[in-house]
Amino acid sequence: MKQRLAVIGNGMAGVFCVEQILKHNHNFDITIFGDETHVNYNRILLSSVLAGEKEVDDIVLNDIDWYKQNGIQAKLGLRIDKIDLANKTIHSVQGCTTSFDKLLIATGSSPFLPPIGGIDKQGVFVFRTLDDAKHLLALSGAGVKAVVIGGGLLGLEAARGLQLQGCDVTVLHLGTHLMDRQLDFTGGQFLKRKLESLGIAVRCNAVTTAFTGDAHVEGVTLNDGTQLPANLVVVAAGIKPNSGIAKIAGLDVNKGILVNEYLETSHPDVYAVGECTEFEGQLFGLVAPLFEQGKVLAASITGNRGPVFTGYTPATKLKIMGADVFSAGDFDDMREGVECVRLEDPSLGIYKKLILRNNKLEGVILVGDASDDHRFMDWLRNGTDLTEQRRNLLSPAASAGLGEDAAALPDSHTVCGCNGVSKGAIIEAIHNQGLCTLAQLKDKTRAATGCGSCAGLCQSLLKAVSPDYAEEKAKVLCSCVPFSQDQLREIIRSQKLKGVQEVLDIYGNGIGCEVCKPALSYLVDVVWLGDHDEDRSARFINDRVHANIQKDGTFSVIPRMRGGVTTPAELRKIADVAEKYNVPLVKVTGSQRIDLLGVKKADLPGMWADLGMRSGQAYTKGVRMVKTCVGSTFCRFGTQDSIATGVELERRLEDLFTPHKTKLAVVGCPRNCAEATVKDIGLIGQEGSWQVVVGGAAGKGVRKADLLITVETTEEALDASALFFQYYREHGVYLERTYDFVERLGMEKVRRDTVYAADDVKQGLLDRLQKSKDRASDAWLERDNPRPYQFAPIEVPNDGLVQIQMQEKAHV
Amino acid sequence: MSSSPWIAITVIENLPLKEGRTLHWKGLDIALFNLGTRVVAVENKCPHMDGPLVDGIVSTFEGRITVTCPLHTRRICLESGQTLKPATDGPCVRTFPAKIVDGLVLLQENTTLDVI
Ligand code: SRM
Ligand SMILES: Cc1cc2nc3c(=O)[nH]c(=O)nc-3n(C[C@H](O)[C@H](O)[C@H](O)COP(=O)(O)OP(=O)(O)OC[C@H]3O[C@@H](n4cnc5c(N)ncnc54)[C@H](O)[C@@H]3O)c2cc1C
Ligand code: SF4
Ligand code: FES
């Protein structure tokens, strides 16, 4: 006979415990009650949802199929208001009664609402659930004045999210410094400066006395009389355990439901896990210890009593990109017998402090750089004797690469604090299940699916252990901004950075170099579909003056000649311009167009105007040309109109930037006279259809292009090219030609994500291409409106002459 | 030290921010860089193969402000004129003392060649 196990609370701790029970040989009929209407989701990532970094679907932990497949009854949207211990039943507000043999209470906690006048006004929110996040998202936006009450972890994450949604955000904090439970005063100051540099206003020692306004909040009053306008308020002033129903039922409750080391309550058939519990005076606000609880209970409730719950070392990590904070243990350095080791670098915004007693770590604070937090956490948990490391406590052992670092960790080391996955468990999963990618590892072990900060470590473990590990190209862009290009795209998008300098200021060394600046210029352009802040000082000289620099400092001018087709009038103009400007060399290029070489910088705008032709983009990482053969227009073998198709293809894609130069060709039959099989994108005509091929090259190396798709109509061929083109723009690494790109991703993936993708995915690619295209224009039109001093040198007589220069300024 | 007089060249607004602009003066080809709070001036001639430094990207190398030559990416220190990369003891570029006073860019012809 199966036992009925009822679970109150469909949140992180309760469902995790059920997952663990499923791993044991159990004999339960499980029913989970949750008052939220959503399936089990990752509450930690609500901050990311608010920040626009994650969609609601991304944070689901167990979808409805999981409940079905495991025979679990889910009762969602149902609030339990009474537990009858005598009759072993629970009752919902909606009026239904359920009997149980065993009961697990996992009701979590609720936001604490301080007694402030007007707190019930519209526009005053808490931030705990997915619905809260949705409400906040709906109301936030540009021009909204938001005030966050509380400068703890939750308040700051909410503040950053709202600010990224466009709100003007002020954080009001009661304490003397931010995150005062996790940071000392100096740490709080460092964090404050960091947040202010991100654009969030912060006031400490701020006592809120009232919310003003009629029905809807309009302002916040402080005890010093200050009035702040506010159309949106988030109260994040702490949490209190949801232990009310347990108390009324007669269970032993202090602040939280009292549990022992097996998570048993004062009633033999009732257990509790999560933030609603209290263990030896400890309350909980982070998931790591709750998952410990879940494991211990799952074992003991299924008759496998083993390890016990022993409480935890508090450790906190702030999840705001660009404002790293890590804190663990007791960081009070005024205590008797402790030593303090610290590092402060105001210009880098880095603050680190370690508290030691008898050469053992007791507390740690990291602000601005929390990259080696796991090392400190390990020392703290294991009570490691640090006598030998005293000389380089704060500097990570320089020789140890990530891999070696990971290798040195003990098997018991918890790699993923959020999900409580140990190094040993990860290695076992890699071996037994043949995992070789991070995605597989996440899927099978749940490591790195919480806050995600252990992804790097998981990656190194894969690298060290998996025989099939394929190096994922996650190289950092440059030491000036030490992030991979994928991360940078994500940062630029989610943190709404529109200019190169902003990225460098917040995530880099503030200056940059010739490697990262052009790459960042590309990334902001492509992420914002051309709606970015163009910064010419970050571009290579070719892109500042739209011409290719030559060995003697002169430039070359190659006008666009779509499909290699020209006219006598155009040729005449080119000839006239060449003579007028004394162009030293006129040459037909390898790409079916004409090059005017040896042009002085100052002559460029004049030449473009006289030519009246578009820029051929021969100087940039963009669309060069579409070479064509004569095709069916004149050729006796031609099966398709390669000229018209090539001209149209060039017209659709020209003027856009790409990760590296993109060269295309269209041929009218497989004889391939314009070499389409060795181009980045090639169209090969055949009787009644087109082959679209990609990733070809005949440069440094020769690579035959791969077939993307064969289609019947010219329009379909143009669309397929456009899909691949935009996909390459969005996923290519800067300076990666398509021949490397398709090899890195594999053609299967490329096809699946482009021509064989779902209709809405394809439409998305085409729409984004169109948006970029709508904002793009012929670079040579800058001749009509040159940036100040883009082309002309300053001429000054020997004794200097300021007046002339003053006039020049007045003209611009 | 040289005691040549300071010559007013132009107003600071005439130099694009974080970029270079060429100055022709006394038969010299000089690259002026507007670094925001200050101006630096070097001869517009890369020690490698005479590349136009003025067209380079401003960057840093080991804590020093540099320009990267657009032709073959030598990194030149804008303060000392030294080639920092690839070789730190490579040839130097001539530098000119420059300053901003009341919004005017002042330059002093440097008579002593900075050879290290
Ligand atoms: C002008 C031209 C040669 C000519 O006189 O015909 C040319 C000139 C240059 N090529 Fe090219 N390439 C020219 C057609 C080609 C072709 C043929 C083609 O496009 O069909 C190729 C082989 C196809 C390809 O790109 O895969 C070609 C493969 C390269 C490569 C090797 C690319 C590779 O990844 O394999 C480089 C170097 C690079 O990009 O890193 C290069 C780089 C260059 C640069 C831009 C070098 C530079 O950075 O300064 C040359 C500029 C010279 C100058 O003084 O302006 N050029 N180059 C051709 C201009 C075509 C145009 O109208 O835009
Ligand atoms: C925005 C945000 C960011 C966070 N970031 C982090 C972080 O970075 N790291 C970290 O470790 N932790 C973080 N936390 C805390 C973490 O989410 C919690 O520790 C964890 O969710 C607690 O799990 P729980 O199951 O105890 O409670 P919950 O996840 O809240 O689950 C309890 C569930 O029970 C439901 N419930 C309550 N009473 C009843 C009832 N009477 N009847 C039916 N259902 C009921 C609740 O509605 C809720 O769905 C964050 C929390 C928030 C809100
Ligand atoms: S590719 Fe075919 S159609 Fe085109 S020119 Fe050559 S032979 Fe003619
Ligand atoms: S000319 Fe400057 S690096 Fe070659």
CSV table of N, CA and C and ligand atoms in Angstrom, one decimal, chain A residues 551, chain B residues 45-53 68-76 83 85-86, ligand 4:
chain,number,residue,atom,x,y,z
A,551,LYS,N,50.4,51.3,-48.4
A,551,LYS,CA,51.7,51.3,-47.7
A,551,LYS,C,52.2,52.7,-47.5
B,45,LYS,N,55.4,59.5,-38.4
B,45,LYS,CA,56.2,58.6,-39.2
B,45,LYS,C,56.6,57.4,-38.3
B,46,CYS,N,56.1,56.3,-38.6
B,46,CYS,CA,56.4,55.1,-37.9
B,46,CYS,C,57.8,54.7,-38.1
B,47,PRO,N,58.6,54.4,-37.1
B,47,PRO,CA,60.0,54.0,-37.2
B,47,PRO,C,60.1,52.7,-38.1
B,48,HIS,N,59.1,52.0,-38.2
B,48,HIS,CA,59.2,50.7,-39.0
B,48,HIS,C,59.3,51.0,-40.5
B,49,MET,N,58.2,51.5,-41.1
B,49,MET,CA,58.3,51.8,-42.5
B,49,MET,C,57.5,53.0,-42.8
B,50,ASP,N,57.7,54.0,-42.0
B,50,ASP,CA,57.1,55.4,-42.2
B,50,ASP,C,55.6,55.4,-42.1
B,51,GLY,N,55.0,54.4,-41.5
B,51,GLY,CA,53.5,54.4,-41.5
B,51,GLY,C,52.9,55.7,-40.9
B,52,PRO,N,51.7,56.1,-41.3
B,52,PRO,CA,51.1,57.3,-40.7
B,52,PRO,C,50.5,57.0,-39.3
B,53,LEU,N,51.3,57.4,-38.3
B,53,LEU,CA,50.8,57.1,-36.9
B,53,LEU,C,49.5,57.8,-36.7
B,68,THR,N,48.7,52.6,-32.1
B,68,THR,CA,49.1,51.4,-32.9
B,68,THR,C,49.1,51.8,-34.3
B,69,CYS,N,50.3,51.6,-34.9
B,69,CYS,CA,50.5,52.0,-36.3
B,69,CYS,C,49.5,51.2,-37.2
B,70,PRO,N,48.8,51.9,-38.1
B,70,PRO,CA,47.8,51.2,-38.9
B,70,PRO,C,48.4,50.2,-39.9
B,71,LEU,N,49.7,50.3,-40.2
B,71,LEU,CA,50.2,49.4,-41.3
B,71,LEU,C,50.6,48.1,-40.8
B,72,HIS,N,51.4,48.0,-39.7
B,72,HIS,CA,51.8,46.7,-39.3
B,72,HIS,C,51.7,46.6,-37.7
B,73,THR,N,50.9,47.3,-37.1
B,73,THR,CA,50.6,47.3,-35.7
B,73,THR,C,51.7,47.4,-34.7
B,74,ARG,N,52.8,48.1,-35.0
B,74,ARG,CA,53.7,48.5,-34.0
B,74,ARG,C,53.1,49.4,-33.0
B,75,ARG,N,53.4,49.2,-31.7
B,75,ARG,CA,52.8,50.1,-30.7
B,75,ARG,C,53.9,51.1,-30.3
B,76,ILE,N,53.5,52.4,-30.4
B,76,ILE,CA,54.4,53.5,-30.1
B,76,ILE,C,53.9,54.2,-28.9
B,83,THR,N,59.2,52.6,-29.4
B,83,THR,CA,58.4,51.5,-29.9
B,83,THR,C,58.3,50.4,-28.7
B,85,LYS,N,56.2,47.7,-28.8
B,85,LYS,CA,55.9,46.3,-29.3
B,85,LYS,C,56.1,46.3,-30.8
B,86,PRO,N,56.8,45.4,-31.3
B,86,PRO,CA,57.3,44.2,-30.7
B,86,PRO,C,58.6,44.4,-29.8
C,4,FES,S1,55.0,51.2,-40.7
C,4,FES,FE1,54.2,51.2,-38.7
C,4,FES,S2,54.2,49.2,-38.2
C,4,FES,FE2,55.0,49.1,-40.2
